[in-house]
PDB file of C-alpha atoms in Angstrom:
ATOM      1  CA  MET F   1     -10.459  16.117 -10.517  1.00  0.00           C
ATOM      2  CA  ARG F   2      -7.365  14.322 -12.437  1.00  0.00           C
ATOM      3  CA  PRO F   3      -5.962  10.938 -11.670  1.00  0.00           C
ATOM      4  CA  ALA F   4      -3.246  12.108  -9.558  1.00  0.00           C
ATOM      5  CA  GLU F   5      -5.591  14.132  -7.164  1.00  0.00           C
ATOM      6  CA  HIS F   6      -7.900  11.572  -6.951  1.00  0.00           C
ATOM      7  CA  ALA F   7      -4.866   9.370  -5.732  1.00  0.00           C
ATOM      8  CA  GLN F   8      -3.845  12.063  -3.022  1.00  0.00           C
ATOM      9  CA  LEU F   9      -7.407  12.124  -1.988  1.00  0.00           C
ATOM     10  CA  ALA F  10      -7.426   8.345  -1.354  1.00  0.00           C
ATOM     11  CA  LEU F  11      -4.512   8.492   0.755  1.00  0.00           C
ATOM     12  CA  LEU F  12      -6.082  11.332   2.783  1.00  0.00           C
ATOM     13  CA  LEU F  13      -9.284   9.379   3.228  1.00  0.00           C
ATOM     14  CA  GLU F  14      -7.579   5.989   3.958  1.00  0.00           C
ATOM     15  CA  VAL F  15      -5.657   7.414   6.975  1.00  0.00           C
ATOM     16  CA  SER F  16      -8.617   9.445   8.032  1.00  0.00           C
ATOM     17  CA  GLY F  17     -10.990   6.531   8.271  1.00  0.00           C
ATOM     18  CA  THR F  18     -11.552   4.909  12.045  1.00  0.00           C
ATOM     19  CA  PRO F  19     -11.358   2.554  13.624  1.00  0.00           C
ATOM     20  CA  LYS F  20      -8.384   0.798  11.653  1.00  0.00           C
ATOM     21  CA  PRO F  21      -6.877  -1.092  14.596  1.00  0.00           C
ATOM     22  CA  GLY F  22      -3.031  -0.877  14.574  1.00  0.00           C
ATOM     23  CA  ASN F  23      -2.976   1.771  12.240  1.00  0.00           C
ATOM     24  CA  VAL F  24      -2.909   5.373  12.205  1.00  0.00           C
ATOM     25  CA  ASP F  25      -6.074   7.290  11.893  1.00  0.00           C
ATOM     26  CA  ARG F  26      -7.739  10.534  12.596  1.00  0.00           C
ATOM     27  CA  ASP F  27      -8.171   9.616  16.332  1.00  0.00           C
ATOM     28  CA  ARG F  28      -5.053   7.959  17.134  1.00  0.00           C
ATOM     29  CA  ASP F  29      -1.221   7.851  16.505  1.00  0.00           C
ATOM     30  CA  LEU F  30       1.242   5.308  16.821  1.00  0.00           C
ATOM     31  CA  PRO F  31       4.333   5.854  19.005  1.00  0.00           C
ATOM     32  CA  ASP F  32       6.534   6.705  16.168  1.00  0.00           C
ATOM     33  CA  LEU F  33       4.149   8.152  13.552  1.00  0.00           C
ATOM     34  CA  ARG F  34       1.250  10.601  13.680  1.00  0.00           C
ATOM     35  CA  TYR F  35      -1.737  11.558  11.676  1.00  0.00           C
ATOM     36  CA  GLU F  36      -0.195  14.793  10.569  1.00  0.00           C
ATOM     37  CA  GLN F  37       2.582  12.996   9.077  1.00  0.00           C
ATOM     38  CA  PHE F  38       0.288  10.980   6.702  1.00  0.00           C
ATOM     39  CA  LEU F  39      -1.319  14.048   5.722  1.00  0.00           C
ATOM     40  CA  ALA F  40       2.079  15.627   4.803  1.00  0.00           C
ATOM     41  CA  GLY F  41       3.010  12.401   3.015  1.00  0.00           C
ATOM     42  CA  ALA F  42      -0.159  12.666   0.783  1.00  0.00           C
ATOM     43  CA  VAL F  43       0.551  16.118   0.073  1.00  0.00           C
ATOM     44  CA  GLY F  44       4.423  15.620  -0.792  1.00  0.00           C
ATOM     45  CA  ALA F  45       3.737  12.634  -2.893  1.00  0.00           C
ATOM     46  CA  GLY F  46       1.809  14.704  -5.451  1.00  0.00           C
ATOM     47  CA  SER F  47       4.423  15.522  -7.862  1.00  0.00           C
ATOM     48  CA  GLY F  48       5.376  11.895  -8.139  1.00  0.00           C
ATOM     49  CA  LEU F  49       1.543  11.081  -8.681  1.00  0.00           C
ATOM     50  CA  ARG F  50       1.090  13.747 -11.299  1.00  0.00           C
ATOM     51  CA  ALA F  51       4.282  12.266 -12.976  1.00  0.00           C
ATOM     52  CA  ALA F  52       2.440   8.458 -12.960  1.00  0.00           C
ATOM     53  CA  GLU F  53       0.147   9.984 -15.249  1.00  0.00           C
ATOM     54  CA  SER F  54       2.558  10.243 -18.182  1.00  0.00           C
ATOM     55  CA  ASP F  55       6.157   9.449 -16.882  1.00  0.00           C
ATOM     56  CA  SER F  56       7.793   5.904 -16.440  1.00  0.00           C
ATOM     57  CA  ILE F  57       6.398   4.132 -13.463  1.00  0.00           C
ATOM     58  CA  GLY F  58       9.520   3.667 -11.591  1.00  0.00           C
ATOM     59  CA  ILE F  59      10.570   7.250 -11.852  1.00  0.00           C
ATOM     60  CA  ALA F  60       7.128   8.487 -10.880  1.00  0.00           C
ATOM     61  CA  PHE F  61       7.310   6.046  -7.762  1.00  0.00           C
ATOM     62  CA  GLU F  62      10.711   7.082  -6.571  1.00  0.00           C
ATOM     63  CA  ARG F  63       9.590  10.658  -6.915  1.00  0.00           C
ATOM     64  CA  ALA F  64       6.431  10.131  -4.779  1.00  0.00           C
ATOM     65  CA  VAL F  65       8.379   8.175  -2.292  1.00  0.00           C
ATOM     66  CA  GLU F  66      10.959  11.157  -2.106  1.00  0.00           C
ATOM     67  CA  GLY F  67       8.124  13.911  -1.746  1.00  0.00           C
ATOM     68  CA  MET F  68       6.302  11.840   0.905  1.00  0.00           C
ATOM     69  CA  ALA F  69       9.043  11.472   3.167  1.00  0.00           C
ATOM     70  CA  GLY F  70      10.323  14.849   2.468  1.00  0.00           C
ATOM     71  CA  ARG F  71       9.021  16.655   5.192  1.00  0.00           C
ATOM     72  CA  HIS F  72       9.501  14.224   7.874  1.00  0.00           C
ATOM     73  CA  GLY F  73      11.798  11.380   6.595  1.00  0.00           C
ATOM     74  CA  GLU F  74       9.295   8.836   7.677  1.00  0.00           C
ATOM     75  CA  ASN F  75       7.636   5.964   5.618  1.00  0.00           C
ATOM     76  CA  THR F  76       3.901   6.642   5.790  1.00  0.00           C
ATOM     77  CA  GLN F  77       2.746   5.442   2.439  1.00  0.00           C
ATOM     78  CA  PHE F  78       5.378   3.757   0.654  1.00  0.00           C
ATOM     79  CA  GLY F  79       3.091   0.389  -0.295  1.00  0.00           C
ATOM     80  CA  ALA F  80       0.199   2.574  -1.141  1.00  0.00           C
ATOM     81  CA  LEU F  81       2.333   4.492  -3.514  1.00  0.00           C
ATOM     82  CA  LEU F  82       3.474   1.527  -5.130  1.00  0.00           C
ATOM     83  CA  LEU F  83      -0.063   0.525  -5.860  1.00  0.00           C
ATOM     84  CA  LEU F  84      -1.442   3.927  -6.849  1.00  0.00           C
ATOM     85  CA  THR F  85       1.280   4.693  -9.670  1.00  0.00           C
ATOM     86  CA  PRO F  86       0.254   2.047 -11.883  1.00  0.00           C
ATOM     87  CA  LEU F  87      -3.318   2.856 -11.164  1.00  0.00           C
ATOM     88  CA  VAL F  88      -3.040   6.508 -11.963  1.00  0.00           C
ATOM     89  CA  ARG F  89      -1.186   5.485 -15.192  1.00  0.00           C
ATOM     90  CA  ALA F  90      -3.857   3.321 -16.147  1.00  0.00           C
ATOM     91  CA  ALA F  91      -6.495   5.659 -15.215  1.00  0.00           C
ATOM     92  CA  SER F  92      -4.843   8.472 -17.346  1.00  0.00           C
ATOM     93  CA  GLU F  93      -4.962   6.112 -20.302  1.00  0.00           C
ATOM     94  CA  GLY F  94      -8.530   5.364 -19.835  1.00  0.00           C
ATOM     95  CA  GLU F  95      -8.104   1.939 -19.039  1.00  0.00           C
ATOM     96  CA  LEU F  96      -8.501   1.654 -15.070  1.00  0.00           C
ATOM     97  CA  THR F  97      -9.393  -2.225 -15.357  1.00  0.00           C
ATOM     98  CA  PRO F  98      -7.643  -5.188 -14.238  1.00  0.00           C
ATOM     99  CA  ALA F  99      -6.526  -5.859 -17.531  1.00  0.00           C
ATOM    100  CA  GLY F 100      -5.540  -2.200 -18.137  1.00  0.00           C
ATOM    101  CA  VAL F 101      -3.502  -2.188 -15.022  1.00  0.00           C
ATOM    102  CA  ASP F 102      -2.050  -5.504 -15.614  1.00  0.00           C
ATOM    103  CA  ARG F 103      -0.778  -4.210 -18.910  1.00  0.00           C
ATOM    104  CA  VAL F 104       0.797  -1.121 -17.459  1.00  0.00           C
ATOM    105  CA  VAL F 105       2.807  -3.139 -14.886  1.00  0.00           C
ATOM    106  CA  ARG F 106       3.971  -5.800 -17.437  1.00  0.00           C
ATOM    107  CA  GLU F 107       5.192  -2.907 -19.670  1.00  0.00           C
ATOM    108  CA  THR F 108       7.670  -1.819 -17.158  1.00  0.00           C
ATOM    109  CA  THR F 109      11.502  -1.974 -17.662  1.00  0.00           C
ATOM    110  CA  VAL F 110      14.668  -2.153 -15.973  1.00  0.00           C
ATOM    111  CA  ALA F 111      15.053   1.202 -15.490  1.00  0.00           C
ATOM    112  CA  ASP F 112      11.873   1.370 -13.496  1.00  0.00           C
ATOM    113  CA  ALA F 113      13.438  -1.418 -11.364  1.00  0.00           C
ATOM    114  CA  ALA F 114      16.384   0.730 -10.957  1.00  0.00           C
ATOM    115  CA  ALA F 115      14.343   3.688  -9.783  1.00  0.00           C
ATOM    116  CA  PHE F 116      12.272   1.416  -7.272  1.00  0.00           C
ATOM    117  CA  TYR F 117      15.709   0.275  -5.596  1.00  0.00           C
ATOM    118  CA  ARG F 118      16.666   3.843  -5.291  1.00  0.00           C
ATOM    119  CA  ALA F 119      13.336   4.913  -3.531  1.00  0.00           C
ATOM    120  CA  PHE F 120      14.439   2.755  -0.631  1.00  0.00           C
ATOM    121  CA  GLU F 121      17.116   5.335   0.141  1.00  0.00           C
ATOM    122  CA  HIS F 122      14.740   7.874   0.923  1.00  0.00           C
ATOM    123  CA  CYS F 123      13.012   6.394   4.125  1.00  0.00           C
ATOM    124  CA  SER F 124      13.068   3.260   6.010  1.00  0.00           C
ATOM    125  CA  VAL F 125      10.868   0.429   4.720  1.00  0.00           C
ATOM    126  CA  PHE F 126      10.448  -3.011   6.488  1.00  0.00           C
ATOM    127  CA  VAL F 127      11.278  -5.983   4.384  1.00  0.00           C
ATOM    128  CA  SER F 128      12.372  -9.495   5.364  1.00  0.00           C
ATOM    129  CA  ASP F 129      15.482 -11.029   4.492  1.00  0.00           C
ATOM    130  CA  PRO F 130      15.770 -12.692   0.848  1.00  0.00           C
ATOM    131  CA  PRO F 131      16.661 -15.922   0.138  1.00  0.00           C
ATOM    132  CA  ALA F 132      20.514 -16.498  -0.098  1.00  0.00           C
ATOM    133  CA  GLU F 133      20.219 -16.765  -3.646  1.00  0.00           C
ATOM    134  CA  TRP F 134      18.671 -13.265  -3.964  1.00  0.00           C
ATOM    135  CA  ASP F 135      20.942 -11.568  -1.474  1.00  0.00           C
ATOM    136  CA  ASP F 136      22.439  -9.454  -4.347  1.00  0.00           C
ATOM    137  CA  LEU F 137      19.032  -8.143  -4.917  1.00  0.00           C
ATOM    138  CA  ASP F 138      18.020  -7.118  -1.320  1.00  0.00           C
ATOM    139  CA  VAL F 139      16.157  -4.166  -1.867  1.00  0.00           C
ATOM    140  CA  ARG F 140      17.785  -2.586   1.535  1.00  0.00           C
ATOM    141  CA  ARG F 141      21.043  -2.417  -0.480  1.00  0.00           C
ATOM    142  CA  GLY F 142      19.384   0.543  -2.420  1.00  0.00           C
ATOM    143  CA  SER F 143      21.378   1.612  -5.529  1.00  0.00           C
ATOM    144  CA  ALA F 144      24.165  -0.862  -4.737  1.00  0.00           C
ATOM    145  CA  ALA F 145      21.889  -3.563  -5.895  1.00  0.00           C
ATOM    146  CA  ILE F 146      21.158  -2.026  -9.306  1.00  0.00           C
ATOM    147  CA  PRO F 147      24.174  -3.767 -11.025  1.00  0.00           C
ATOM    148  CA  ALA F 148      22.659  -6.954 -10.104  1.00  0.00           C
ATOM    149  CA  VAL F 149      19.220  -5.901 -11.461  1.00  0.00           C
ATOM    150  CA  GLU F 150      20.750  -4.805 -14.718  1.00  0.00           C
ATOM    151  CA  GLU F 151      22.873  -7.829 -15.145  1.00  0.00           C
ATOM    152  CA  ARG F 152      19.721 -10.278 -14.619  1.00  0.00           C
ATOM    153  CA  GLY F 153      17.691  -7.901 -16.570  1.00  0.00           C
ATOM    154  CA  LEU F 154      15.043  -7.518 -14.332  1.00  0.00           C
ATOM    155  CA  THR F 155      11.903  -5.377 -14.932  1.00  0.00           C
ATOM    156  CA  LEU F 156       9.911  -3.747 -12.196  1.00  0.00           C
ATOM    157  CA  HIS F 157       7.387  -6.699 -12.525  1.00  0.00           C
ATOM    158  CA  ASP F 158       9.835  -9.088 -12.607  1.00  0.00           C
ATOM    159  CA  VAL F 159      11.213  -7.841  -9.055  1.00  0.00           C
ATOM    160  CA  MET F 160       7.579  -7.740  -7.751  1.00  0.00           C
ATOM    161  CA  ALA F 161       7.120 -11.459  -8.719  1.00  0.00           C
ATOM    162  CA  LEU F 162       9.755 -12.358  -6.440  1.00  0.00           C
ATOM    163  CA  GLY F 163       7.932 -10.978  -3.493  1.00  0.00           C
ATOM    164  CA  GLU F 164       4.542 -12.251  -4.207  1.00  0.00           C
ATOM    165  CA  GLY F 165       4.615 -15.029  -2.066  1.00  0.00           C
ATOM    166  CA  GLU F 166       4.958 -13.077   1.082  1.00  0.00           C
ATOM    167  CA  ASP F 167       3.857  -9.653   0.372  1.00  0.00           C
ATOM    168  CA  ASP F 168       0.608  -8.686  -0.586  1.00  0.00           C
ATOM    169  CA  VAL F 169       1.496  -5.419  -2.352  1.00  0.00           C
ATOM    170  CA  ALA F 170       3.751  -7.518  -4.855  1.00  0.00           C
ATOM    171  CA  ARG F 171       1.018  -9.928  -5.105  1.00  0.00           C
ATOM    172  CA  GLU F 172      -1.332  -7.167  -6.552  1.00  0.00           C
ATOM    173  CA  TRP F 173       1.076  -6.446  -8.777  1.00  0.00           C
ATOM    174  CA  THR F 174       1.349  -9.857 -10.419  1.00  0.00           C
ATOM    175  CA  GLY F 175      -2.419 -10.801  -9.955  1.00  0.00           C
ATOM    176  CA  GLY F 176      -4.261  -7.833 -11.693  1.00  0.00           C
ATOM    177  CA  PHE F 177      -4.849  -5.757  -8.802  1.00  0.00           C
ATOM    178  CA  GLU F 178      -7.596  -8.112  -7.649  1.00  0.00           C
ATOM    179  CA  ARG F 179      -8.050  -7.082  -4.152  1.00  0.00           C
ATOM    180  CA  SER F 180      -7.741  -3.574  -5.079  1.00  0.00           C
ATOM    181  CA  PHE F 181     -10.773  -3.928  -7.255  1.00  0.00           C
ATOM    182  CA  ARG F 182     -12.668  -5.692  -4.892  1.00  0.00           C
ATOM    183  CA  VAL F 183     -12.046  -3.247  -2.169  1.00  0.00           C
ATOM    184  CA  ALA F 184     -13.605  -0.631  -4.852  1.00  0.00           C
ATOM    185  CA  ASP F 185     -16.601  -2.640  -5.208  1.00  0.00           C
ATOM    186  CA  ARG F 186     -17.244  -2.728  -1.696  1.00  0.00           C
ATOM    187  CA  ILE F 187     -16.717   0.769  -0.985  1.00  0.00           C
ATOM    188  CA  GLU F 188     -19.427   1.550  -3.673  1.00  0.00           C
ATOM    189  CA  GLU F 189     -21.578  -0.665  -1.890  1.00  0.00           C
ATOM    190  CA  LEU F 190     -21.426   0.555   1.539  1.00  0.00           C
ATOM    191  CA  SER F 191     -23.064   3.856   2.559  1.00  0.00           C
ATOM    192  CA  GLY F 192     -21.888   6.773   4.917  1.00  0.00           C
ATOM    193  CA  PRO F 193     -18.782   9.138   4.849  1.00  0.00           C
ATOM    194  CA  LEU F 194     -15.924   7.700   2.510  1.00  0.00           C
ATOM    195  CA  SER F 195     -13.635   7.526   5.296  1.00  0.00           C
ATOM    196  CA  ASP F 196     -15.842   5.464   7.324  1.00  0.00           C
ATOM    197  CA  ARG F 197     -16.315   3.225   4.237  1.00  0.00           C
ATOM    198  CA  ALA F 198     -12.625   2.723   4.085  1.00  0.00           C
ATOM    199  CA  ALA F 199     -12.451   1.982   7.520  1.00  0.00           C
ATOM    200  CA  ALA F 200     -15.107  -0.862   7.393  1.00  0.00           C
ATOM    201  CA  ALA F 201     -13.426  -2.179   4.331  1.00  0.00           C
ATOM    202  CA  PHE F 202     -10.002  -2.404   5.919  1.00  0.00           C
ATOM    203  CA  CYS F 203     -11.513  -4.504   9.091  1.00  0.00           C
ATOM    204  CA  GLU F 204     -13.435  -6.766   6.262  1.00  0.00           C
ATOM    205  CA  GLN F 205     -10.200  -7.139   4.382  1.00  0.00           C
ATOM    206  CA  LEU F 206      -8.173  -7.910   7.602  1.00  0.00           C
ATOM    207  CA  ALA F 207     -11.003 -10.535   8.620  1.00  0.00           C
ATOM    208  CA  GLU F 208     -10.517 -12.394   5.224  1.00  0.00           C
ATOM    209  CA  ARG F 209      -6.885 -12.451   5.067  1.00  0.00           C
ATOM    210  CA  ARG F 210      -3.750 -12.256   7.207  1.00  0.00           C
ATOM    211  CA  ASP F 211      -1.835  -9.024   7.001  1.00  0.00           C
ATOM    212  CA  THR F 212       1.599  -9.736   5.225  1.00  0.00           C
ATOM    213  CA  LEU F 213       3.244  -6.833   6.873  1.00  0.00           C
ATOM    214  CA  VAL F 214       2.006  -8.193  10.162  1.00  0.00           C
ATOM    215  CA  ALA F 215       3.107 -11.767   9.428  1.00  0.00           C
ATOM    216  CA  LYS F 216       6.699 -10.491   8.245  1.00  0.00           C
ATOM    217  CA  LYS F 217       7.326  -8.562  11.328  1.00  0.00           C
ATOM    218  CA  HIS F 218       5.770 -11.004  13.944  1.00  0.00           C
ATOM    219  CA  GLY F 219       5.292 -14.353  12.249  1.00  0.00           C
ATOM    220  CA  THR F 220       1.803 -16.129  11.015  1.00  0.00           C
ATOM    221  CA  ASP F 221       0.598 -16.938  14.530  1.00  0.00           C
ATOM    222  CA  VAL F 222       0.289 -13.186  15.424  1.00  0.00           C
ATOM    223  CA  ALA F 223      -1.154 -12.324  11.756  1.00  0.00           C
ATOM    224  CA  GLU F 224      -3.684 -14.924  12.417  1.00  0.00           C
ATOM    225  CA  TRP F 225      -4.538 -13.594  15.997  1.00  0.00           C
ATOM    226  CA  ALA F 226      -5.209 -10.247  14.450  1.00  0.00           C
ATOM    227  CA  ARG F 227      -7.307 -11.536  11.742  1.00  0.00           C
ATOM    228  CA  GLN F 228      -9.333 -13.677  13.873  1.00  0.00           C
ATOM    229  CA  GLU F 229      -9.785 -10.738  16.612  1.00  0.00           C
ATOM    230  CA  ILE F 230     -11.152  -8.504  13.773  1.00  0.00           C
ATOM    231  CA  ALA F 231     -13.375 -11.227  12.397  1.00  0.00           C
ATOM    232  CA  ASP F 232     -14.806 -12.045  15.932  1.00  0.00           C
ATOM    233  CA  HIS F 233     -16.020  -8.368  16.265  1.00  0.00           C
ATOM    234  CA  LEU F 234     -16.487  -7.233  12.663  1.00  0.00           C
ATOM    235  CA  GLY F 235     -19.299  -4.395  12.886  1.00  0.00           C
ATOM    236  CA  ASP F 236     -18.871  -3.781  16.822  1.00  0.00           C
ATOM    237  CA  VAL F 237     -16.902  -0.255  16.672  1.00  0.00           C
ATOM    238  CA  GLU F 238     -16.781  -0.242  20.348  1.00  0.00           C
ATOM    239  CA  MET F 239     -14.625  -3.519  20.297  1.00  0.00           C
ATOM    240  CA  LEU F 240     -12.556  -2.630  17.343  1.00  0.00           C
ATOM    241  CA  ASP F 241     -11.975   0.711  19.219  1.00  0.00           C
ATOM    242  CA  ALA F 242     -10.532  -1.615  21.989  1.00  0.00           C
ATOM    243  CA  LEU F 243      -8.827  -3.867  19.610  1.00  0.00           C
ATOM    244  CA  ALA F 244      -7.049  -0.726  18.273  1.00  0.00           C
ATOM    245  CA  THR F 245      -5.262  -0.297  21.909  1.00  0.00           C
ATOM    246  CA  ALA F 246      -4.439  -3.991  21.986  1.00  0.00           C
ATOM    247  CA  PHE F 247      -2.871  -4.196  18.508  1.00  0.00           C
ATOM    248  CA  VAL F 248      -0.787  -1.071  19.188  1.00  0.00           C
ATOM    249  CA  GLU F 249       0.385  -2.628  22.767  1.00  0.00           C
ATOM    250  CA  ARG F 250       1.587  -5.634  20.725  1.00  0.00           C
ATOM    251  CA  GLY F 251       3.066  -3.497  18.026  1.00  0.00           C
ATOM    252  CA  VAL F 252       0.620  -5.164  15.443  1.00  0.00           C
ATOM    253  CA  ASN F 253       0.604  -2.579  12.322  1.00  0.00           C
ATOM    254  CA  PRO F 254      -1.646  -3.939   9.301  1.00  0.00           C
ATOM    255  CA  GLY F 255      -0.073  -1.567   6.910  1.00  0.00           C
ATOM    256  CA  THR F 256      -0.220  -3.710   3.874  1.00  0.00           C
ATOM    257  CA  THR F 257      -4.205  -3.989   4.087  1.00  0.00           C
ATOM    258  CA  ALA F 258      -4.319  -0.115   4.510  1.00  0.00           C
ATOM    259  CA  ASP F 259      -2.242   0.190   1.217  1.00  0.00           C
ATOM    260  CA  ILE F 260      -4.768  -1.935  -0.451  1.00  0.00           C
ATOM    261  CA  VAL F 261      -7.789  -0.165   0.992  1.00  0.00           C
ATOM    262  CA  ALA F 262      -6.143   3.110  -0.311  1.00  0.00           C
ATOM    263  CA  ALA F 263      -6.028   1.661  -3.823  1.00  0.00           C
ATOM    264  CA  GLY F 264      -9.290   0.695  -3.565  1.00  0.00           C
ATOM    265  CA  LEU F 265     -10.303   4.123  -2.673  1.00  0.00           C
ATOM    266  CA  PHE F 266      -8.605   5.549  -5.739  1.00  0.00           C
ATOM    267  CA  ILE F 267     -10.337   3.027  -8.157  1.00  0.00           C
ATOM    268  CA  ALA F 268     -13.817   3.962  -6.345  1.00  0.00           C
ATOM    269  CA  LEU F 269     -13.166   7.920  -6.907  1.00  0.00           C
ATOM    270  CA  GLU F 270     -12.064   7.373 -10.386  1.00  0.00           C
ATOM    271  CA  ARG F 271     -15.313   5.589 -10.996  1.00  0.00           C
ATOM    272  CA  GLY F 272     -17.233   8.574  -9.483  1.00  0.00           C
ATOM    273  CA  VAL F 273     -17.964   7.681  -6.080  1.00  0.00           C
ATOM    274  CA  GLU F 274     -18.514  10.971  -4.196  1.00  0.00           C
ATOM    275  CA  ALA F 275     -16.255  11.942  -1.433  1.00  0.00           C
TER     276      ALA F 275
END
């Protein structure tokens, strides 16, 4: 398989893993998102992921998001695609290493940043209010923010650096994709079907670190509650299934952790792990 196809497979395997408390999987939907929508999103993102093998990262990402949302209009894998596009490029260039992907993201341009902002016009993405001094860079403004991006000369890597303190997808971009590679290592160590390994890696990651999407939506106390609940029941599939219901009832959706697991799955697939 080419890197773009491995990226699509990673998205499919990630959403199929169960149990993943708070997230869509093959056994459960959320009130506003269904398993089938994630499958459609993975297929729809294909054109953009193929573009990531050779085109600019920003344009490839915007195309992937547009395709993801094309059938249902929902945000199913926005964060995962933001991680996968530079990973696909690094893999295509034979440099799927922390240093290789770090080079890819550091070479992004102002035009890539502009495409990133346009991607927010294709679906709804939850983000926190920016600091007052960055109000003109609010991603929710979409294309309207591009003049401010261009005036400040911000590359896509620069934009990610602005959010690294509160968003772990941005933190991957500025930190050599450290967790993504660590998840890949763990998936390779585990046994069983890849989707089950992905679910186990998800729970381990969530037990280790608070999910930043949950923290942004509900505050750090709720994010810590979710982390501790998973940590207390790690490996107990029956309890994790019960927690899935409890998380949904509280609206707790650890989506950032799932994004990082999708990235880790891609790396593992590129390294030759068998699906």
